[in-house]
Short mmCIF file of C-alpha atoms and ligand atoms in Angstrom, two decimals:
data_model
loop_
_atom_site.label_atom_id
_atom_site.label_comp_id
_atom_site.label_asym_id
_atom_site.label_seq_id
_atom_site.Cartn_x
_atom_site.Cartn_y
_atom_site.Cartn_z
CA MET H 1 94.02 92.44 264.43
CA ILE H 2 93.91 96.10 263.60
CA ASP H 3 95.09 98.42 266.37
CA ILE H 4 92.61 101.36 266.05
CA LYS H 5 95.43 103.65 267.22
CA ARG H 6 96.84 103.31 263.80
CA ILE H 7 93.92 105.08 262.28
CA PRO H 8 93.85 108.98 262.80
CA ASP H 9 91.50 110.08 265.57
CA GLU H 10 89.62 112.31 263.25
CA ALA H 11 88.78 109.45 260.87
CA VAL H 12 87.73 107.22 263.83
CA GLN H 13 85.53 110.04 265.05
CA VAL H 14 83.74 110.20 261.72
CA LEU H 15 82.98 106.47 261.97
CA LYS H 16 81.76 106.83 265.51
CA ASP H 17 79.57 109.87 264.58
CA LEU H 18 77.95 107.92 261.78
CA LYS H 19 77.21 105.02 264.12
CA THR H 20 75.88 107.22 266.95
CA ASN H 21 73.44 108.59 264.48
CA GLY H 22 72.21 105.07 263.84
CA TYR H 23 73.91 104.32 260.54
CA GLU H 24 75.77 101.03 260.14
CA SER H 25 79.24 102.00 259.00
CA TYR H 26 82.64 100.48 258.36
CA PHE H 27 86.19 101.38 257.23
CA VAL H 28 86.78 99.62 253.96
CA GLY H 29 89.06 99.32 250.89
CA GLY H 30 92.71 100.10 250.56
CA SER H 31 93.23 101.49 254.02
CA ILE H 32 92.23 98.25 255.78
CA ARG H 33 94.29 96.20 253.31
CA ASP H 34 97.29 98.42 253.97
CA LEU H 35 96.90 98.42 257.70
CA LEU H 36 96.73 94.60 257.72
CA LEU H 37 99.93 94.55 255.60
CA GLY H 38 101.67 96.91 258.11
CA LYS H 39 101.76 99.70 255.64
CA LYS H 40 100.63 103.26 256.17
CA PRO H 41 97.44 103.91 254.36
CA LYS H 42 97.08 106.96 252.01
CA ASP H 43 93.49 107.76 252.74
CA PHE H 44 90.58 106.36 254.68
CA ASP H 45 87.27 105.29 253.14
CA ILE H 46 84.12 104.60 255.05
CA CYS H 47 81.02 102.76 253.69
CA THR H 48 77.71 103.38 255.30
CA ALA H 49 74.08 102.91 255.34
CA ALA H 50 73.57 106.79 255.41
CA THR H 51 72.76 108.55 252.22
CA SER H 52 74.98 111.58 251.15
CA ASP H 53 72.17 113.84 252.40
CA GLN H 54 72.17 112.19 255.73
CA VAL H 55 75.97 112.46 255.88
CA LYS H 56 75.69 116.18 255.23
CA GLU H 57 73.22 116.59 258.10
CA ILE H 58 75.76 114.99 260.56
CA PHE H 59 78.96 116.77 259.57
CA LYS H 60 79.53 120.51 259.17
CA LYS H 61 82.15 120.40 256.46
CA VAL H 62 81.32 118.08 253.63
CA ILE H 63 82.32 118.16 249.95
CA ASP H 64 80.13 116.53 247.38
CA THR H 65 82.76 114.48 245.70
CA GLY H 66 80.44 112.27 243.72
CA LEU H 67 76.93 112.70 245.03
CA LYS H 68 75.65 110.64 242.08
CA PHE H 69 77.66 107.72 243.29
CA GLY H 70 76.92 108.43 246.94
CA THR H 71 80.33 109.64 247.89
CA ALA H 72 80.80 112.65 250.21
CA SER H 73 84.14 113.85 251.54
CA VAL H 74 84.03 114.74 255.19
CA LEU H 75 86.70 117.32 255.95
CA VAL H 76 88.78 116.66 259.09
CA LYS H 77 92.04 118.00 260.43
CA ASN H 78 94.83 117.29 257.93
CA GLY H 79 92.60 115.93 255.24
CA SER H 80 89.27 114.30 254.49
CA VAL H 81 87.48 110.90 254.85
CA GLU H 82 85.53 109.59 251.90
CA VAL H 83 82.20 108.44 253.05
CA THR H 84 80.19 106.39 250.50
CA THR H 85 76.74 104.98 250.76
CA PHE H 86 76.47 101.19 250.50
CA ARG H 87 76.43 100.27 246.79
CA LYS H 88 75.31 97.16 245.11
CA ARG H 89 76.41 95.55 241.95
CA VAL H 90 74.68 96.86 238.81
CA ASP H 91 73.90 94.68 235.89
CA PHE H 92 76.09 95.26 232.87
CA VAL H 93 75.64 93.92 229.39
CA ASN H 94 78.64 94.53 226.97
CA GLY H 95 79.97 97.08 229.35
CA GLU H 96 76.63 99.04 229.36
CA ARG H 97 75.01 99.74 232.76
CA GLN H 98 71.51 98.45 232.93
CA GLY H 99 69.20 100.56 235.08
CA VAL H 100 70.19 103.31 237.36
CA ALA H 101 69.69 102.06 240.90
CA CYS H 102 73.16 101.41 242.36
CA PHE H 103 72.69 101.84 246.16
CA GLY H 104 72.77 98.72 248.22
CA ASN H 105 71.17 97.81 251.59
CA SER H 106 73.81 96.05 253.28
CA PRO H 107 77.66 95.63 253.63
CA GLU H 108 77.29 92.32 251.96
CA GLU H 109 75.91 93.99 248.77
CA ASP H 110 78.53 96.72 249.14
CA VAL H 111 81.61 94.42 249.21
CA LYS H 112 80.32 92.43 246.31
CA ALA H 113 80.37 95.60 244.20
CA ARG H 114 84.01 96.18 244.90
CA ASP H 115 86.83 94.97 242.74
CA PHE H 116 89.22 92.59 244.60
CA THR H 117 88.87 90.49 247.74
CA ILE H 118 91.67 92.19 249.62
CA ASN H 119 90.04 95.56 248.96
CA SER H 120 86.75 94.41 250.46
CA LEU H 121 87.64 93.85 254.04
CA LEU H 122 85.55 95.77 256.50
CA PHE H 123 86.61 97.15 259.90
CA ASP H 124 83.93 98.19 262.31
CA GLY H 125 86.38 99.89 264.76
CA ASP H 126 86.79 96.71 266.68
CA LYS H 127 87.14 93.77 264.38
CA VAL H 128 87.77 92.87 260.74
CA ILE H 129 84.92 91.44 258.83
CA ASP H 130 85.71 89.32 255.81
CA LEU H 131 82.77 88.46 253.57
CA VAL H 132 84.62 87.42 250.37
CA GLY H 133 87.73 85.60 251.45
CA GLY H 134 90.01 88.70 251.57
CA LEU H 135 91.96 87.58 254.53
CA ALA H 136 93.03 84.23 253.01
CA ASP H 137 94.15 86.05 249.89
CA LEU H 138 95.96 88.71 251.88
CA SER H 139 97.99 86.00 253.64
CA ASP H 140 98.65 84.30 250.27
CA ARG H 141 99.56 87.64 248.77
CA LYS H 142 97.10 87.09 245.96
CA LEU H 143 94.98 89.64 244.06
CA ARG H 144 91.71 88.03 243.12
CA ALA H 145 88.64 89.52 241.56
CA ILE H 146 85.43 89.10 243.55
CA GLY H 147 83.14 86.54 241.84
CA VAL H 148 83.59 85.81 238.14
CA PRO H 149 86.53 88.01 236.91
CA VAL H 150 85.23 88.59 233.42
CA ASP H 151 82.00 90.03 234.87
CA ARG H 152 83.95 92.37 237.08
CA PHE H 153 86.02 93.54 234.07
CA ASN H 154 82.95 94.02 231.88
CA GLU H 155 81.46 96.23 234.55
CA ASP H 156 84.55 98.32 234.64
CA ALA H 157 87.62 97.52 232.46
CA LEU H 158 89.76 99.84 234.46
CA ARG H 159 89.91 97.13 237.15
CA MET H 160 92.29 95.24 234.84
CA MET H 161 94.89 97.99 235.25
CA ARG H 162 93.99 98.36 238.95
CA ALA H 163 94.83 94.70 239.36
CA ILE H 164 98.31 95.27 237.78
CA ARG H 165 98.83 98.50 239.55
CA ILE H 166 97.94 97.23 242.99
CA SER H 167 99.95 94.04 242.51
CA CYS H 168 103.09 96.31 241.91
CA GLN H 169 102.30 98.61 244.81
CA ILE H 170 102.11 95.89 247.43
CA GLU H 171 104.10 93.13 245.54
CA PHE H 172 101.26 90.60 245.23
CA SER H 173 100.73 88.22 242.46
CA ILE H 174 97.49 88.16 240.38
CA GLU H 175 95.51 85.09 240.93
CA VAL H 176 95.51 82.79 237.90
CA ASN H 177 91.88 83.07 236.77
CA THR H 178 91.87 86.80 237.30
CA LEU H 179 95.02 87.09 235.23
CA GLN H 180 93.69 84.89 232.45
CA ALA H 181 90.60 87.05 232.29
CA ILE H 182 92.72 90.22 231.87
CA CYS H 183 94.52 88.52 228.98
CA ASP H 184 91.28 87.36 227.35
CA TYR H 185 89.56 90.73 227.75
CA ALA H 186 92.45 93.19 227.42
CA GLY H 187 90.65 94.94 224.60
CA LEU H 188 87.97 96.12 226.99
CA ILE H 189 90.42 98.79 228.13
CA GLN H 190 89.47 100.77 225.11
CA ASN H 191 86.16 101.52 226.74
CA VAL H 192 87.98 103.48 229.57
CA SER H 193 88.73 107.16 229.40
CA GLN H 194 92.34 108.34 228.75
CA GLU H 195 92.38 110.16 232.16
CA ARG H 196 91.59 107.06 234.14
CA VAL H 197 94.13 104.99 232.16
CA ARG H 198 96.77 107.73 232.75
CA ASP H 199 96.15 107.75 236.45
CA GLU H 200 96.73 103.98 236.70
CA LEU H 201 99.77 104.10 234.50
CA VAL H 202 101.20 106.82 236.75
CA LYS H 203 100.61 104.65 239.69
CA VAL H 204 102.40 101.70 238.12
CA LEU H 205 105.33 103.81 237.30
CA THR H 206 105.70 105.27 240.73
CA SER H 207 105.11 101.90 242.36
CA GLU H 208 107.81 99.68 244.00
CA LEU H 209 107.86 97.50 240.81
CA PRO H 210 107.51 99.80 237.76
CA SER H 211 109.18 97.38 235.27
CA THR H 212 107.19 94.42 236.48
CA GLY H 213 104.09 96.46 235.98
CA VAL H 214 104.95 97.49 232.44
CA ARG H 215 105.91 93.99 231.66
CA LEU H 216 102.59 92.76 232.94
CA LEU H 217 100.70 95.35 230.84
CA GLN H 218 102.64 94.00 227.80
CA GLU H 219 102.09 90.27 228.57
CA THR H 220 98.40 90.69 229.32
CA GLY H 221 97.95 92.51 226.03
CA ILE H 222 96.82 95.87 227.58
CA LEU H 223 99.88 97.75 226.49
CA LYS H 224 99.18 97.37 222.72
CA PHE H 225 95.81 99.29 223.45
CA ILE H 226 97.08 102.04 225.72
CA LEU H 227 100.61 102.51 224.38
CA PRO H 228 100.99 100.79 221.09
CA GLU H 229 104.20 102.59 220.40
CA LEU H 230 105.74 100.92 223.40
CA ASP H 231 104.30 97.56 222.44
CA ALA H 232 106.01 97.79 219.16
CA CYS H 233 109.35 97.84 220.99
CA SER H 234 108.79 94.30 222.25
CA GLU H 235 111.25 91.84 220.67
CA PHE H 236 112.60 94.61 218.52
CA ARG H 237 116.24 93.54 217.95
CA GLN H 238 118.91 96.26 218.13
CA ARG H 239 121.73 94.51 216.14
CA ASN H 240 124.31 96.80 217.83
CA SER H 241 127.12 95.95 220.22
CA TYR H 242 126.04 98.65 222.68
CA HIS H 243 123.02 96.62 223.35
CA ASP H 244 122.51 93.12 224.76
CA LYS H 245 118.68 93.42 224.98
CA ASP H 246 115.76 94.11 222.61
CA VAL H 247 114.37 97.65 222.78
CA PHE H 248 111.58 96.68 225.24
CA GLU H 249 113.82 94.85 227.60
CA HIS H 250 116.34 97.67 227.56
CA ILE H 251 113.53 100.16 228.40
CA LEU H 252 112.45 97.99 231.29
CA ALA H 253 116.06 97.77 232.61
CA VAL H 254 116.42 101.59 232.41
CA LEU H 255 113.07 101.99 234.15
CA GLU H 256 114.16 99.65 236.89
CA ASN H 257 117.39 101.72 237.40
CA THR H 258 115.61 105.01 238.06
CA LEU H 259 114.62 106.70 241.27
CA ASN H 260 110.84 107.11 242.03
CA ASP H 261 110.30 110.38 240.20
CA LEU H 262 107.36 110.47 237.76
CA VAL H 263 108.99 112.75 235.20
CA LEU H 264 112.20 110.65 235.23
CA ARG H 265 110.27 107.40 234.96
CA LEU H 266 108.10 108.57 232.07
CA ALA H 267 111.26 109.70 230.34
CA ALA H 268 112.79 106.27 230.91
CA LEU H 269 109.67 104.57 229.68
CA LEU H 270 109.56 106.62 226.44
CA HIS H 271 113.24 107.51 225.88
CA ASP H 272 113.74 104.91 223.06
CA ILE H 273 110.13 104.87 221.81
CA ALA H 274 111.25 105.97 218.37
CA LYS H 275 113.76 103.14 217.94
CA PRO H 276 111.50 100.95 215.85
CA CYS H 277 110.52 103.65 213.42
CA THR H 278 114.03 105.09 212.97
CA PHE H 279 115.82 101.76 212.61
CA SER H 280 118.19 101.28 209.74
CA ILE H 281 120.94 98.74 209.12
CA ASP H 282 124.28 99.55 207.48
CA GLU H 283 126.23 97.34 205.01
CA LYS H 284 128.07 95.59 207.87
CA GLY H 285 124.71 94.53 209.32
CA VAL H 286 124.91 97.00 212.33
CA GLY H 287 121.72 98.60 213.52
CA HIS H 288 121.43 102.35 213.91
CA PHE H 289 118.60 104.62 215.18
CA TYR H 290 119.52 108.00 213.84
CA ASN H 291 117.55 110.88 215.35
CA HIS H 292 115.55 108.49 217.58
CA ASN H 293 115.92 111.15 220.33
CA THR H 294 114.31 114.00 218.41
CA VAL H 295 111.63 111.78 216.80
CA GLY H 296 111.15 110.23 220.24
CA GLN H 297 110.50 113.78 221.74
CA LYS H 298 107.77 114.36 219.17
CA MET H 299 106.20 110.93 219.67
CA SER H 300 106.32 111.37 223.49
CA GLN H 301 104.47 114.66 223.10
CA GLN H 302 101.83 112.90 221.06
CA ILE H 303 101.46 110.08 223.51
CA MET H 304 101.30 112.29 226.60
CA THR H 305 98.85 114.63 225.03
CA ARG H 306 96.70 111.64 224.08
CA LEU H 307 96.79 110.51 227.70
CA LYS H 308 95.97 114.05 228.86
CA PHE H 309 99.13 114.62 230.85
CA ASP H 310 99.61 118.14 231.98
CA ASN H 311 101.79 120.52 229.79
CA LYS H 312 104.66 120.80 232.29
CA THR H 313 105.21 117.13 232.71
CA THR H 314 104.86 116.66 229.00
CA GLN H 315 107.37 119.26 228.21
CA SER H 316 110.02 118.08 230.74
CA VAL H 317 109.67 114.46 229.49
CA GLY H 318 110.14 115.57 225.93
CA THR H 319 113.19 117.53 226.89
CA LEU H 320 114.73 114.58 228.62
CA ILE H 321 114.13 112.33 225.70
CA ARG H 322 115.57 114.84 223.23
CA GLU H 323 118.79 115.26 225.34
CA HIS H 324 119.25 111.75 226.47
CA MET H 325 121.94 111.24 223.84
CA SER H 326 123.87 114.50 224.72
CA LYS H 327 126.58 112.49 226.58
CA LEU H 328 129.39 114.91 227.17
CA GLN H 329 132.92 113.68 227.56
CA THR H 330 135.11 116.06 229.69
CA PRO H 331 133.10 119.03 228.60
CA ARG H 332 134.00 122.72 229.11
CA LEU H 333 131.98 124.67 231.63
CA SER H 334 130.42 126.62 228.83
CA THR H 335 129.19 123.44 227.12
CA VAL H 336 127.58 122.33 230.32
CA LYS H 337 125.89 125.62 230.72
CA LYS H 338 124.41 125.27 227.26
CA LEU H 339 123.11 121.89 228.17
CA ILE H 340 121.51 123.27 231.38
CA GLN H 341 120.07 126.00 229.19
CA ARG H 342 118.42 123.33 226.97
CA THR H 343 117.08 121.22 229.89
CA GLY H 344 116.28 123.88 232.39
CA ILE H 345 117.82 123.71 235.90
CA GLU H 346 114.84 121.65 237.13
CA ASN H 347 115.61 118.86 234.69
CA ILE H 348 119.45 118.67 234.52
CA GLY H 349 119.70 116.33 237.54
CA ARG H 350 117.10 114.08 235.97
CA LEU H 351 118.97 114.03 232.67
CA ILE H 352 122.09 112.72 234.35
CA ASP H 353 120.05 110.22 236.29
CA LEU H 354 118.48 109.00 233.00
CA GLN H 355 121.77 108.75 231.24
CA ILE H 356 123.22 106.72 234.07
CA ALA H 357 120.19 104.35 234.04
CA ASP H 358 120.45 104.14 230.23
CA GLU H 359 124.20 103.21 230.48
CA ALA H 360 123.44 100.62 233.23
CA GLY H 361 120.74 99.13 231.03
CA SER H 362 123.01 98.75 228.04
CA ALA H 363 125.63 96.08 227.30
CA PRO H 364 128.79 96.09 229.41
CA PRO H 365 131.49 97.37 229.82
CA HIS H 366 129.93 100.37 231.61
CA ASN H 367 131.65 103.69 231.94
CA PHE H 368 130.03 106.00 234.48
CA LYS H 369 132.94 108.34 234.92
CA PRO H 370 131.71 111.02 232.49
CA PHE H 371 128.41 111.29 234.43
CA ASP H 372 130.33 111.93 237.71
CA VAL H 373 132.26 114.67 235.96
CA LEU H 374 129.14 116.26 234.46
CA ARG H 375 127.38 116.18 237.79
CA GLU H 376 130.31 117.90 239.45
CA LYS H 377 130.29 120.61 236.87
CA VAL H 378 126.64 121.13 237.09
CA GLU H 379 126.94 121.51 240.85
CA TYR H 380 129.78 123.91 240.41
CA ILE H 381 127.80 126.13 238.02
CA ILE H 382 124.70 126.12 240.17
CA ASP H 383 126.60 126.86 243.38
CA HIS H 384 128.43 129.71 241.77
CA GLY H 385 125.14 131.15 240.46
CA ASP H 386 126.76 131.49 236.97
CA PRO H 387 124.32 132.97 234.45
CA ILE H 388 122.58 130.50 232.24
CA ASN H 389 119.56 132.26 230.93
CA ILE H 390 118.66 135.71 229.60
CA GLY H 391 116.91 136.36 232.82
CA ASP H 392 120.22 135.92 234.78
CA LEU H 393 121.94 138.82 232.88
CA ALA H 394 122.83 141.85 235.00
CA ILE H 395 121.17 143.95 232.28
CA GLY H 396 117.57 143.68 230.88
CA GLY H 397 115.54 144.93 227.88
CA GLN H 398 114.46 148.05 229.67
CA ASP H 399 118.04 149.02 230.20
CA LEU H 400 118.76 148.50 226.47
CA ILE H 401 115.81 150.71 225.51
CA THR H 402 117.08 153.49 227.86
CA MET H 403 120.46 153.15 226.09
CA GLY H 404 118.68 153.90 222.74
CA PHE H 405 117.98 150.50 221.39
CA ASN H 406 114.86 149.98 219.36
CA GLN H 407 112.00 148.20 220.98
CA GLY H 408 111.38 144.85 219.23
CA PRO H 409 113.43 141.86 217.99
CA GLU H 410 116.66 143.80 218.21
CA ILE H 411 116.62 143.73 222.03
CA GLY H 412 116.27 139.93 222.04
CA ARG H 413 119.10 139.54 219.63
CA VAL H 414 121.45 141.74 221.66
CA LEU H 415 120.59 140.00 224.93
CA LYS H 416 121.27 136.68 223.26
CA GLN H 417 124.63 137.86 222.10
CA LEU H 418 125.42 139.25 225.60
CA LEU H 419 124.44 135.88 227.11
CA LYS H 420 126.57 133.97 224.79
CA HIS H 421 129.53 136.10 225.88
CA VAL H 422 128.71 135.82 229.56
CA ILE H 423 128.30 132.02 229.40
CA ASP H 424 132.00 131.87 228.43
CA ASN H 425 133.04 134.78 230.81
CA PRO H 426 130.77 134.93 233.84
CA GLU H 427 132.90 137.65 235.31
CA PHE H 428 131.50 140.08 232.71
CA ASN H 429 128.12 139.72 234.09
CA ASN H 430 127.75 143.31 235.53
CA LYS H 431 125.95 146.35 234.32
CA GLU H 432 128.95 148.41 233.41
CA LYS H 433 130.59 145.67 231.29
CA LEU H 434 127.40 144.58 229.61
CA SER H 435 126.46 148.24 228.77
CA GLU H 436 129.84 148.70 227.18
CA MET H 437 129.44 145.60 225.14
CA ALA H 438 125.95 146.49 224.18
CA MET H 439 127.04 149.87 222.87
CA ARG H 440 129.89 148.17 220.87
CA ILE H 441 127.33 145.77 219.29
CA LYS H 442 125.16 148.76 218.36
CA SER H 443 127.92 150.57 216.67
CA GLU H 444 128.96 147.53 214.57
P1 ATP Z 1 94.91 103.47 246.86
O1 ATP Z 1 94.01 104.46 247.60
O2 ATP Z 1 96.09 103.06 247.57
O3 ATP Z 1 95.15 103.93 245.43
P2 ATP Z 1 92.59 101.84 247.07
O4 ATP Z 1 92.49 100.38 246.96
O5 ATP Z 1 92.26 102.45 248.30
O6 ATP Z 1 94.09 102.22 246.65
P3 ATP Z 1 90.77 103.68 245.90
O7 ATP Z 1 90.81 104.10 244.38
O8 ATP Z 1 91.09 104.66 246.94
O9 ATP Z 1 91.81 102.45 245.84
O10 ATP Z 1 89.38 102.91 246.10
C1 ATP Z 1 88.99 102.63 247.38
C2 ATP Z 1 88.22 101.30 247.39
O11 ATP Z 1 87.06 101.44 246.48
C3 ATP Z 1 89.02 100.13 246.78
O12 ATP Z 1 89.78 99.57 247.70
C4 ATP Z 1 87.89 99.25 246.27
O13 ATP Z 1 87.31 98.55 247.30
C5 ATP Z 1 86.87 100.31 245.72
N1 ATP Z 1 87.13 100.59 244.36
C6 ATP Z 1 87.82 101.65 243.82
N2 ATP Z 1 87.80 101.61 242.47
C7 ATP Z 1 87.04 100.62 242.06
C8 ATP Z 1 86.59 100.03 240.87
N3 ATP Z 1 86.95 100.61 239.75
N4 ATP Z 1 85.76 99.00 240.93
C9 ATP Z 1 85.34 98.46 242.07
N5 ATP Z 1 85.69 98.88 243.27
C10 ATP Z 1 86.51 99.90 243.31
MG1 MG Z 2 92.25 104.55 248.78
#
């Protein structure tokens, strides 16, 4: 059923080496699931009777990925293969692990310690071994917890998010009892670290079905624990003719309209996050959300810091949220340059994508023309290499000091003034013209 040629030779060799050394070993997990689905696996995991120490004796290059948990990464050409000693289920009471022994003696014990049936198929290099009904669920396209779902989620609550995430990645439905347990025990997600939650959220957002995933997070009740600010958008009516959906449905529509880029999808997810808290209603009964972009930027920073996103991603998402309402109608080139200045070159394309997705997710009639015009102008500016930032000026701080300017804030002020001039007149961006201009500013 699995053509071994679809597994890289290096990974197959690791399995063979383990077996030749007398250790029962299998490919297991997402890679086998993906191969059976005709998808290209991301990475290959092996479970084995060998302990990590024994694995280290067999292979030259091994990284201790999680020795405590029996995982060693064997380095091979173009990557690594995760080799994990058979585990067994540990007893949990109220989410607390009871005892320390977690290594198992057999593949049977190992698969029972895994999360979902489709993630528990073994491949010995020849045939698939199904100990928990994974093949039937694979053909029914169902994600089912192994054993009693509640017990699995009590052991590790992240599995609830893994269920939603994997179902979006491979377009499976979640089996009804598994889904019900997630709804009943959603609050357990509070026991999980923000980093693990973030990693699953990222995978939902960059999956094939990001809006389905976020909707599932909301419907199961997980969202109100991990992103209460977004949960508050659910059923929040906008009372405004630009919108035919509540805030949450609008956000999902925008998310659905974006390309698969994490920064862009995070920005889509959070672009209207401040709508509930900035809502006001005028005397005609029309809803407004003044400053929801700037308040939204601040909220997004708080949320992303809480979820331990890196600084660069957090800043870029914040910038896109702050600027998402900067919808320019037939702008002058200098206005577009100032917009690029505010977003940075790396984010201007994303901003236009976000604005288009936002328009498409709002009430018709839609007008996409201004975005085409904006994109053309951005391309023109970038192709021409027109100066946008102080660093693009043909003159620098050192030149000004040589010309007799005082070191300190004066330099920055003069450079800013020069940039302002050059933004309107790029042809002035040469040393001679800028020196002249600087001297004129000095004498004023
Ligand atoms: P992908 O690699 O595409 O993200 P995956 O299913 O391979 O998906 P991994 O995180 O690589 O996920 O984990 C490999 C395997 O380890 C899983 O298929 C599953 O059998 C098991 N596993 C991972 N995380 C858990 C968990 N929290 N609880 C139980 N089993 C898990
Ligand atoms: Mg994997």
